[in-house]
CSV table of C-alpha atoms and ligand atoms in Angstrom, one decimal:
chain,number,residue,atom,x,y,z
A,13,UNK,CA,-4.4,-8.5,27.8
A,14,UNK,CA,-6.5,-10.8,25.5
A,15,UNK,CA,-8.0,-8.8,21.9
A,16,UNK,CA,-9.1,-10.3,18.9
A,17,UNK,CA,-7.1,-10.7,16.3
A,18,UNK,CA,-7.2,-12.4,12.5
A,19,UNK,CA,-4.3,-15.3,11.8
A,20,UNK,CA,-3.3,-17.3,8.9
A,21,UNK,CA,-1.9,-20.5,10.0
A,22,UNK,CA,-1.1,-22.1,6.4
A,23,UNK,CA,-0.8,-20.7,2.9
A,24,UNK,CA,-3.9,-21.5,1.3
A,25,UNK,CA,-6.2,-21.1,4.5
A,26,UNK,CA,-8.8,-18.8,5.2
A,27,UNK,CA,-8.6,-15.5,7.9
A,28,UNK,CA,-8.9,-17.3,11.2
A,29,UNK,CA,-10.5,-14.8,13.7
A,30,UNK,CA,-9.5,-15.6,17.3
A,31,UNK,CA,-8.9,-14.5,20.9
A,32,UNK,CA,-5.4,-14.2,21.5
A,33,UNK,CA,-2.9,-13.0,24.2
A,34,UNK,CA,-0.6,-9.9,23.6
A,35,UNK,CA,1.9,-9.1,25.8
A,36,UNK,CA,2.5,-5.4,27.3
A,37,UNK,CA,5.2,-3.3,25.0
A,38,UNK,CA,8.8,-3.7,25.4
A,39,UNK,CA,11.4,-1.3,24.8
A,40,UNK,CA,10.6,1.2,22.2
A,41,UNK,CA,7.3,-0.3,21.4
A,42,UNK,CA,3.8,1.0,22.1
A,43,UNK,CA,0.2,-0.6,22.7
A,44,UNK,CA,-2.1,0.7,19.7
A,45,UNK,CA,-6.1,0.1,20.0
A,46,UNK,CA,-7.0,0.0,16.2
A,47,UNK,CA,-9.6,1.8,14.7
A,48,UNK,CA,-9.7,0.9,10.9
A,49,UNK,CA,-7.2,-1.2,8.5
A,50,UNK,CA,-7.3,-1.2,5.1
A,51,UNK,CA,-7.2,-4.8,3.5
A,52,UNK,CA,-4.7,-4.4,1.2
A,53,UNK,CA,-4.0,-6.6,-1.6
A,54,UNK,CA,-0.3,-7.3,-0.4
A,55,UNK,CA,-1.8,-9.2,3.0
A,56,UNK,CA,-3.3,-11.7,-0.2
A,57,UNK,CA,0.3,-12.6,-0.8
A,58,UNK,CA,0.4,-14.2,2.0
A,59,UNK,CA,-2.4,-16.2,1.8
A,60,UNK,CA,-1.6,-17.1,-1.9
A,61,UNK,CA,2.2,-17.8,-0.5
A,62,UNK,CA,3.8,-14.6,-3.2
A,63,UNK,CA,5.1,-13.5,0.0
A,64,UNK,CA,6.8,-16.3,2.0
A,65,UNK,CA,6.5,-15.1,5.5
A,66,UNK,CA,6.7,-17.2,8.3
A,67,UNK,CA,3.5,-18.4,9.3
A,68,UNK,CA,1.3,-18.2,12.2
A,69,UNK,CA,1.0,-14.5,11.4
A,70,UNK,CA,-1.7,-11.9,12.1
A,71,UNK,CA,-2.4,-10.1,9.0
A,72,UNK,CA,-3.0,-6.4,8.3
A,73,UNK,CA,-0.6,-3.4,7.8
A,74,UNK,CA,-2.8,-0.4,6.6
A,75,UNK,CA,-3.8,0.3,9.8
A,76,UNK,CA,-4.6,3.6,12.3
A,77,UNK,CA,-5.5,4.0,16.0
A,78,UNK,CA,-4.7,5.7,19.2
A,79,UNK,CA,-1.9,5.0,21.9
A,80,UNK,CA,-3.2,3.7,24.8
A,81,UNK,CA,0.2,2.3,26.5
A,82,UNK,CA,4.1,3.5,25.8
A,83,UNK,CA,6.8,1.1,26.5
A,84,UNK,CA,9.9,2.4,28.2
A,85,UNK,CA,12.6,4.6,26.4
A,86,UNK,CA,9.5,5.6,24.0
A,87,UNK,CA,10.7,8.9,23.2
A,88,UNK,CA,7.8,10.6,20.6
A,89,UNK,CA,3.9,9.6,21.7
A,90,UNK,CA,1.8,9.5,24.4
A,91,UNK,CA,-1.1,7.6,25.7
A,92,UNK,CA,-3.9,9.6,23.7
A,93,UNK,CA,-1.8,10.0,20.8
A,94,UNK,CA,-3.4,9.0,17.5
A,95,UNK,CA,-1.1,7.7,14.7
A,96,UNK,CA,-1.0,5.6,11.2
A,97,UNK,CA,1.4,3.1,11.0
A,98,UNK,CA,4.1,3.2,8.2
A,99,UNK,CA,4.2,-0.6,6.6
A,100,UNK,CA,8.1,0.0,6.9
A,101,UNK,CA,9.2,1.0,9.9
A,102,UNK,CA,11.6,4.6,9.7
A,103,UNK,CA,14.1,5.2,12.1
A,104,UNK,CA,15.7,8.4,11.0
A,105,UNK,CA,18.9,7.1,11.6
A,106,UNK,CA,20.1,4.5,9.4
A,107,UNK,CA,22.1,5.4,6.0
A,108,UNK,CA,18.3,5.4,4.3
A,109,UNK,CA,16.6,7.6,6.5
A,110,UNK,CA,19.0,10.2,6.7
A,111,UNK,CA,19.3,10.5,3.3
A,112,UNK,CA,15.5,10.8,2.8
A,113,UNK,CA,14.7,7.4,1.6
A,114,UNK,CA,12.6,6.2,4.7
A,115,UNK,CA,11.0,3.9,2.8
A,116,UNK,CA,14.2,1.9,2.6
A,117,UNK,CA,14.9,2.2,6.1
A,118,UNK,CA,17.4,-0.5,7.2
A,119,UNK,CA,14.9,-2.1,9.9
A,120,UNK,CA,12.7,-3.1,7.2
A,121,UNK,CA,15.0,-6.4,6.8
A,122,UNK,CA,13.3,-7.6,10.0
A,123,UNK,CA,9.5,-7.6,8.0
A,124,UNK,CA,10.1,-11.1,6.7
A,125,UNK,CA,10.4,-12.5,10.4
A,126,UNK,CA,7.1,-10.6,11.4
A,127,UNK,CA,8.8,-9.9,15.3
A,128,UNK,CA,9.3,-7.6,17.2
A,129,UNK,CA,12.7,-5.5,16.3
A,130,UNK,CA,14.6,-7.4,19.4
A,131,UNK,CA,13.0,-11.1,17.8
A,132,UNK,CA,10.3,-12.1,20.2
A,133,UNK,CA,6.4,-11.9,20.2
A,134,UNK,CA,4.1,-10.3,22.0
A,135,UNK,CA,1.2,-12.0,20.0
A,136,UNK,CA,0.3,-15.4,20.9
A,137,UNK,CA,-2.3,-17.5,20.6
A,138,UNK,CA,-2.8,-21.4,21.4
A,139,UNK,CA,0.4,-21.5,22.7
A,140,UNK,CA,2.2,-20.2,19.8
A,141,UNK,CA,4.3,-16.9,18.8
A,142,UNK,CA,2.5,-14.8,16.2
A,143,UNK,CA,4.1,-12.9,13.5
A,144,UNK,CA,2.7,-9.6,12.5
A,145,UNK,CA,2.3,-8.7,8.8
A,146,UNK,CA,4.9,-6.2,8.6
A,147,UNK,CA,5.6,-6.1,12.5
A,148,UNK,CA,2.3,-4.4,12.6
A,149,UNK,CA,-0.9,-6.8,12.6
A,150,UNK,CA,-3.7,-4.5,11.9
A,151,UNK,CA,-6.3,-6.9,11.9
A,152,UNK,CA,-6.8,-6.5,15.0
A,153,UNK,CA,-8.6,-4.4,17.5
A,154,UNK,CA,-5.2,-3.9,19.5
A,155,UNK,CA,-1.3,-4.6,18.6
A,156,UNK,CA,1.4,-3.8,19.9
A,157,UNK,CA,4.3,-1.9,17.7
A,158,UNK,CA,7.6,-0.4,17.6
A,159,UNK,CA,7.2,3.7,17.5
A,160,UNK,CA,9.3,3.3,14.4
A,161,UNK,CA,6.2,2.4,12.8
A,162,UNK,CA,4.4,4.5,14.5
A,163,UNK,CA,3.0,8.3,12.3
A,164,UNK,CA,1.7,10.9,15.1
A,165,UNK,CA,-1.4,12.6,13.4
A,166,UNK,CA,-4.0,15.4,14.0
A,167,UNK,CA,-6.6,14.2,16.6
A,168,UNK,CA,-9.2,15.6,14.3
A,169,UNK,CA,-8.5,13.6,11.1
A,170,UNK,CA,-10.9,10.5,10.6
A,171,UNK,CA,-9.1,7.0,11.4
A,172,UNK,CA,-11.1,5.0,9.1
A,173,UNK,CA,-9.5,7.6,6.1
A,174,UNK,CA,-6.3,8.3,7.6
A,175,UNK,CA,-5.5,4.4,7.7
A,176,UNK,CA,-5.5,4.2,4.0
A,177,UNK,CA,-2.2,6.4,4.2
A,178,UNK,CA,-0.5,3.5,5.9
A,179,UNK,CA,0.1,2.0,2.5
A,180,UNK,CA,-2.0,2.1,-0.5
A,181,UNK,CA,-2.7,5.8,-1.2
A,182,UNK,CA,1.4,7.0,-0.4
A,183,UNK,CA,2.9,4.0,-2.3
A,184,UNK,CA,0.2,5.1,-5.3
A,185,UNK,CA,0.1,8.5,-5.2
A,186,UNK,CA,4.5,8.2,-4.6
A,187,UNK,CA,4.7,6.1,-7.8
A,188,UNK,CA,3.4,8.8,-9.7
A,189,UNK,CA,4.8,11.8,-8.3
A,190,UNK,CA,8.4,10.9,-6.7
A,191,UNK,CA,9.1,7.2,-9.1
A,192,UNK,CA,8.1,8.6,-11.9
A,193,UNK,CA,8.7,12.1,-11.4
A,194,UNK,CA,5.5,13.0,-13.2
A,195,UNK,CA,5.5,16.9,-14.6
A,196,UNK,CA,3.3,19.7,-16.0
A,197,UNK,CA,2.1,18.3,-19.5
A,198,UNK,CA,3.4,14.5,-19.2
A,199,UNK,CA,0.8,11.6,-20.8
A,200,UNK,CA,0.9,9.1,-17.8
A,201,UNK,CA,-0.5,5.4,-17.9
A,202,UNK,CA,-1.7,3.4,-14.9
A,203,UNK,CA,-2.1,-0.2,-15.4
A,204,UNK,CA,-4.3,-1.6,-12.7
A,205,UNK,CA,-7.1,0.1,-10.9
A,206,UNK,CA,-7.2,-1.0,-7.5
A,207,UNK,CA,-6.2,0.8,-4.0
A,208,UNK,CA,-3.1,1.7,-5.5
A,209,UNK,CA,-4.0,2.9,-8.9
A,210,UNK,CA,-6.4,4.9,-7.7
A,211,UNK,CA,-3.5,7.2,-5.7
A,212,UNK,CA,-1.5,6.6,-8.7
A,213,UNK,CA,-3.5,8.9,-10.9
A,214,UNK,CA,-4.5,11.1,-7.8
A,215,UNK,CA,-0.9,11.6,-7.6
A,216,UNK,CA,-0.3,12.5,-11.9
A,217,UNK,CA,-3.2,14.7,-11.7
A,218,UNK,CA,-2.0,16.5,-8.5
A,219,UNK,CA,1.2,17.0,-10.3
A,220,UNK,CA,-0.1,18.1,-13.6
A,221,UNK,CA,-0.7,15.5,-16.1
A,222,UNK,CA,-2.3,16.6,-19.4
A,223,UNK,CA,-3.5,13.0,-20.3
A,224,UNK,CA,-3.7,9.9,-17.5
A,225,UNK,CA,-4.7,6.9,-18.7
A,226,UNK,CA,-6.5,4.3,-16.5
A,227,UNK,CA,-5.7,0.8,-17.9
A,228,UNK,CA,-8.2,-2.3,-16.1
A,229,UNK,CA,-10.2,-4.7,-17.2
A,230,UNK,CA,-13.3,-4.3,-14.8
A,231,UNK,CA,-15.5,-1.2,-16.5
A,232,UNK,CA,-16.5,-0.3,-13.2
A,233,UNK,CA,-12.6,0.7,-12.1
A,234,UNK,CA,-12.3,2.7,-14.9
A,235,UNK,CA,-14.9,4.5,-14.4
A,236,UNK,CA,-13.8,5.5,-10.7
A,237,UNK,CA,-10.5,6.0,-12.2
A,238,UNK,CA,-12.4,9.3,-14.1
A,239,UNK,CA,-13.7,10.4,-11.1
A,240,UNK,CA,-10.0,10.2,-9.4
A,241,UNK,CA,-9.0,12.4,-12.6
A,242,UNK,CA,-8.0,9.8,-15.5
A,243,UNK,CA,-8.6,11.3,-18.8
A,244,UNK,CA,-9.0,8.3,-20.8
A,245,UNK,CA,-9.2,4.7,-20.3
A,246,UNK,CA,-8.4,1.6,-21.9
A,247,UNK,CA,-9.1,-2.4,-21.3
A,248,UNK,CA,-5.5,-3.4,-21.3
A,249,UNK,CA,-2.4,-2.7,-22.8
A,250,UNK,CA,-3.1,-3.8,-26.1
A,251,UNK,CA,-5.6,-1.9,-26.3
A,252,UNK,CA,-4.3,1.1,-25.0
A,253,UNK,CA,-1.2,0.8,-27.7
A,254,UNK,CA,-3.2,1.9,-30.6
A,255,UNK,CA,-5.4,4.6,-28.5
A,256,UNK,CA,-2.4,6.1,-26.7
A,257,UNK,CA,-0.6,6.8,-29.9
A,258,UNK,CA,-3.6,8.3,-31.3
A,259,UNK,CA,-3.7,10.5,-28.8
A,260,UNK,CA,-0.2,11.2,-28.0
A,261,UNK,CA,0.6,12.3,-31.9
A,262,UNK,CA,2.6,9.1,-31.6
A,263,UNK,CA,4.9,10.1,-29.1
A,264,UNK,CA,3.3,7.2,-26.6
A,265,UNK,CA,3.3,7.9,-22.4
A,266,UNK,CA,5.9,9.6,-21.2
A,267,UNK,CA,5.0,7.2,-17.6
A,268,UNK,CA,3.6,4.1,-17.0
A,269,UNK,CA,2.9,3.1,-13.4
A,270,UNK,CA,2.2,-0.7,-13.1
A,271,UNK,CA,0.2,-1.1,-10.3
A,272,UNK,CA,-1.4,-4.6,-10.5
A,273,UNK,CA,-2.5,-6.5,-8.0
A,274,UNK,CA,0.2,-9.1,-9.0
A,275,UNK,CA,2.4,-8.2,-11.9
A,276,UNK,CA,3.4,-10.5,-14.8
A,277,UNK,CA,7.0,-10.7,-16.3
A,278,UNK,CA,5.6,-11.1,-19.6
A,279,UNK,CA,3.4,-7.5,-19.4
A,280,UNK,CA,7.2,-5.7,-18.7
A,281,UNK,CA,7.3,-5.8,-22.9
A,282,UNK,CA,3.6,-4.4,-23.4
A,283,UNK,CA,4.1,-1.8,-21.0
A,284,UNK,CA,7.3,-0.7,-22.5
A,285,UNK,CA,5.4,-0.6,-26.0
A,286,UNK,CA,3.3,2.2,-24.7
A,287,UNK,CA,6.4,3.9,-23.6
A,288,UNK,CA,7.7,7.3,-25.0
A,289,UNK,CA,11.6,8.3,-25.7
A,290,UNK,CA,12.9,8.5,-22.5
A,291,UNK,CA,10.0,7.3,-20.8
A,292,UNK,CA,9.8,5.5,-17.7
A,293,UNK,CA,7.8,2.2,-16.8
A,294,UNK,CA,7.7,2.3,-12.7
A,295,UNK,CA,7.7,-1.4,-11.0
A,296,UNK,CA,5.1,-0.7,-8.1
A,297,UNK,CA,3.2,-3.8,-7.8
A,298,UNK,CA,4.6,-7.2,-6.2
A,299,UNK,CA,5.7,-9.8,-8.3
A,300,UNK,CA,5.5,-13.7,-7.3
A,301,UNK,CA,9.1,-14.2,-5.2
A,302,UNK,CA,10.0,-17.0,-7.8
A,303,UNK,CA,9.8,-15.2,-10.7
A,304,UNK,CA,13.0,-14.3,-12.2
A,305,UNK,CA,12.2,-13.7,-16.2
A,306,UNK,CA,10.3,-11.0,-17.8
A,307,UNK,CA,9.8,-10.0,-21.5
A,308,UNK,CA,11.7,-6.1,-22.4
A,309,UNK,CA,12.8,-5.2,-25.3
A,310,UNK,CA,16.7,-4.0,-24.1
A,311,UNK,CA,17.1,-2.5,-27.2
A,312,UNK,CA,14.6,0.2,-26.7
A,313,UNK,CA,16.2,1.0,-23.6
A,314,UNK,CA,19.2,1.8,-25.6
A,315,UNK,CA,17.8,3.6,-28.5
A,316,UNK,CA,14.8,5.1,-27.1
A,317,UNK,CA,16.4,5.5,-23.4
A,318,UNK,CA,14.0,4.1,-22.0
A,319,UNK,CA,13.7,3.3,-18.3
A,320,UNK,CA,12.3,0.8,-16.4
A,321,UNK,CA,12.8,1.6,-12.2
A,322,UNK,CA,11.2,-0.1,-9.2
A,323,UNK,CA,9.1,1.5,-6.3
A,324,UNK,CA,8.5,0.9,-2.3
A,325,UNK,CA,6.0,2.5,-0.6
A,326,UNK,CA,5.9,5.3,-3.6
A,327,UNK,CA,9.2,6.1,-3.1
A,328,UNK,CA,8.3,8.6,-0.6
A,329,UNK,CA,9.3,9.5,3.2
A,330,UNK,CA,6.4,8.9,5.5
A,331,UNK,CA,7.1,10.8,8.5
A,332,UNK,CA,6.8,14.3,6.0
A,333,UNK,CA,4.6,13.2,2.9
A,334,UNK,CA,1.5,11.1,5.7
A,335,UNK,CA,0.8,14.3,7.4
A,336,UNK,CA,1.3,16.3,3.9
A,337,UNK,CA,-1.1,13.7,2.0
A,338,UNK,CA,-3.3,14.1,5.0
A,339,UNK,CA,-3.5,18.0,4.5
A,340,UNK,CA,-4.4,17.7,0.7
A,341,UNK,CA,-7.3,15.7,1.9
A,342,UNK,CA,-8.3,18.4,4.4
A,343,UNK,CA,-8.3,20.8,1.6
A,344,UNK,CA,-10.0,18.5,-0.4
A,345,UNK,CA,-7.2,17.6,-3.0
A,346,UNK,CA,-6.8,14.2,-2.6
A,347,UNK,CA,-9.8,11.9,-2.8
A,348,UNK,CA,-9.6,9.5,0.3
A,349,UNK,CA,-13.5,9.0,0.7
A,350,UNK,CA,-13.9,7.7,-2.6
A,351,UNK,CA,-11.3,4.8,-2.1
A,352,UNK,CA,-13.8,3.0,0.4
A,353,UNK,CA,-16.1,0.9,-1.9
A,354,UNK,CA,-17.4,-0.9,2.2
A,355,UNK,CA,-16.6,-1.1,5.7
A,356,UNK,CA,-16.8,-4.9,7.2
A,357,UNK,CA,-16.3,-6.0,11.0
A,358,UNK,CA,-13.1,-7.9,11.4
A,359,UNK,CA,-15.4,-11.0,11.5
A,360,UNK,CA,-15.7,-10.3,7.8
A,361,UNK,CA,-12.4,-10.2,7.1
A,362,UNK,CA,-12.2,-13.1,4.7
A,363,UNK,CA,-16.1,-12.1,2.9
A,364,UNK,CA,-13.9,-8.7,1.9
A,365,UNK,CA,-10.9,-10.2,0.5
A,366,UNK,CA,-13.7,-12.0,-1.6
A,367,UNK,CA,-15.3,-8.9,-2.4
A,368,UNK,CA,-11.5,-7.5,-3.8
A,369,UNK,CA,-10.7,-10.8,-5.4
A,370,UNK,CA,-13.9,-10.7,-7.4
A,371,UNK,CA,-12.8,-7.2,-8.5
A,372,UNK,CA,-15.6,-5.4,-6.2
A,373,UNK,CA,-13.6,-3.0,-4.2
A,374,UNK,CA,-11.1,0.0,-4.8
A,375,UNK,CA,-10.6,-0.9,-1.4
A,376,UNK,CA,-12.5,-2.8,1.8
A,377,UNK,CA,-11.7,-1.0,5.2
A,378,UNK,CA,-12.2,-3.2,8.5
A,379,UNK,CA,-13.7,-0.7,11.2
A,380,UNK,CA,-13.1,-1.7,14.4
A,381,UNK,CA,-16.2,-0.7,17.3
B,22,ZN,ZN1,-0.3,-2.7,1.3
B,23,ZN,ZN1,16.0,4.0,9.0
């Protein structure tokens, strides 16, 4: 069949919205008609070249829909079914899965070719294979997917909302509550407002923060940070230094989140500054793949036991915590409405990453008619 579809052909370019040609699904795989994607600030990465994927490659992997073709040996949907895709696949099989880290599954090492899991395409376009941004390709109005990938939802839960869980609001929300292990009473700092900061204090309020603090520049961030549950805010984290020990009697945050758009080595110091005794600094956001140094201070790791730890995809397993996440927001716990700042037409794809680089948007959804 022929669908729409938005590529990047070189680092640097702009979205490049085109016809192209997608194959039926193979083995395992399923045909997906999209209904929203989240733009994520990760699919940026590639245009900026953080992320060195192979290029041609169809962006987007925040994305929901409904099945509308199975593949053989497809064991779990149906035609009809309506799922969000997990930006890492989850097998349930592999040493990860079965352990209950399914965000480490093993079939995540074949993201960086942007193939199918057997190797070939089943996007092309002017007479090239496509990649698909984390074997997905959500900007798109169809794709075609492994069911690894694939989370079966209620029918009743809005696609343009539940698409946000593909990413953004479990990696967030799984920073605080499963990297960090936030608890009753902790002081909690969040550096970087965007669609995963948000989730991020959604998740320390949900698990009982006394004090979250929402660190970003952009006045208008921090001020949606307050309405996601942040208790105080600061302009960065020299600022915060000074406020935080004010208000924590000087015994500093007992978690800070770093959820930047792109994180800086030379912040890892700063961040460890507003760091309590045995406090930890979670590692959520990417870092440029050629960056090697950062700035800590090992002996406060020593003498104050400090921690610093990294997190993918918020640490959590998406086959339980997408539906779970998705019942909080039924029962109006977790804020998903409020992430959407604006819906755009795929056409608009590159006027929203715009809109996020100019600090605009918690997060720009692409609605699909
Ligand atoms: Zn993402
Ligand atoms: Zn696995």
């Amino acid at each position: 069949m022929r669908t729409q579809a938005a590529i990047l052909w070189e680092v640097g370019k702009e979205w490049s919205i085109e016809e192209i040609e997608l194959d039926p699904p193979g083995h395992g795989e399923v045909l997906v008609e999209l209904a929203a994607s989240g733009m994520c600030h990760s699919d940026e990465h590639l245009v900026t070249g953080d992320l060195p994927f192979g290029l041609p490659m169809i962006g987007g992997h925040e994305g929901a829909g409904v099945v509308r073709e199975v593949g053989s040996g497809v064991s779990g949907l149906v035609a009809g079914d309506h799922v969000v895709f997990g930006f890492i696949p989850s097998c349930g099989r592999c040493e990860s899965c079965s352990t209950g880290h399914q965000n480490l599954c093993d079939l995540g090492a074949a993201m960086a070719l942007g193939r199918q899991l057997d190797g070939t395409a089943r996007h092309h376009a002017a007479g090239q294979d496509l990649g698909l941004m984390c074997m997905l390709g959500t900007f798109a109005h169809h794709t075609v997917v492994n069911e690894a990938s694939c989370i079966k939802i209620a029918d009743d839960l809005p696609l343009d909302r539940a698409c946000l869980l593909g990413c953004g609001v479990v990696t967030g929300w799984g920073s605080s509550v499963y990297a960090a292990e936030v608890g009753p009473g902790d002081v909690v700092a969040v550096v970087g407002i965007g669609g995963i900061g948000a989730n991020a204090v959604q998740g320390a309020r949900l698990a009982g923060a006394k004090q979250i603090w929402a660190i970003d520049p952009v006045e208008s961030k921090r001020d949606k940070a307050m309405e996601f549950g942040a208790t105080h805010t600061a302009t960065s984290l020299e600022a915060a230094l000074p406020a935080i020990e004010e208000a924590s009697w000087g015994r500093m945050a007992n978690k800070v989140i770093m959820t930047m758009g792109v994180g800086d080595g030379a912040l890892l110091a700063s961040a460890l500054a507003i760091t309590a005794k045995r406090g930890k600094v979670v590692v959520t956001n990417i870092h440029p793949a050629v960056e090697t140094a950062a700035s800590v201070s090992l002996l406060d790791l020593t003498l104050m036991e400090k921690q610093v730890v990294g997190s993918l995809f918020g640490s959590a397993n998406p086959r339980a915590d997408i539906p779970r996440l998705l019942e909080l927001y039924r029962l109006g716990q977790l804020d998903l409405d409020g992430l959407v700042t604006k819906t755009y037409p795929l056409e608009a794809v590159n006027e929203g990453y715009q809109d996020m680089r100019d600090g605009k948007n918690i997060r720009g959804v692409l609605v699909y008619s």
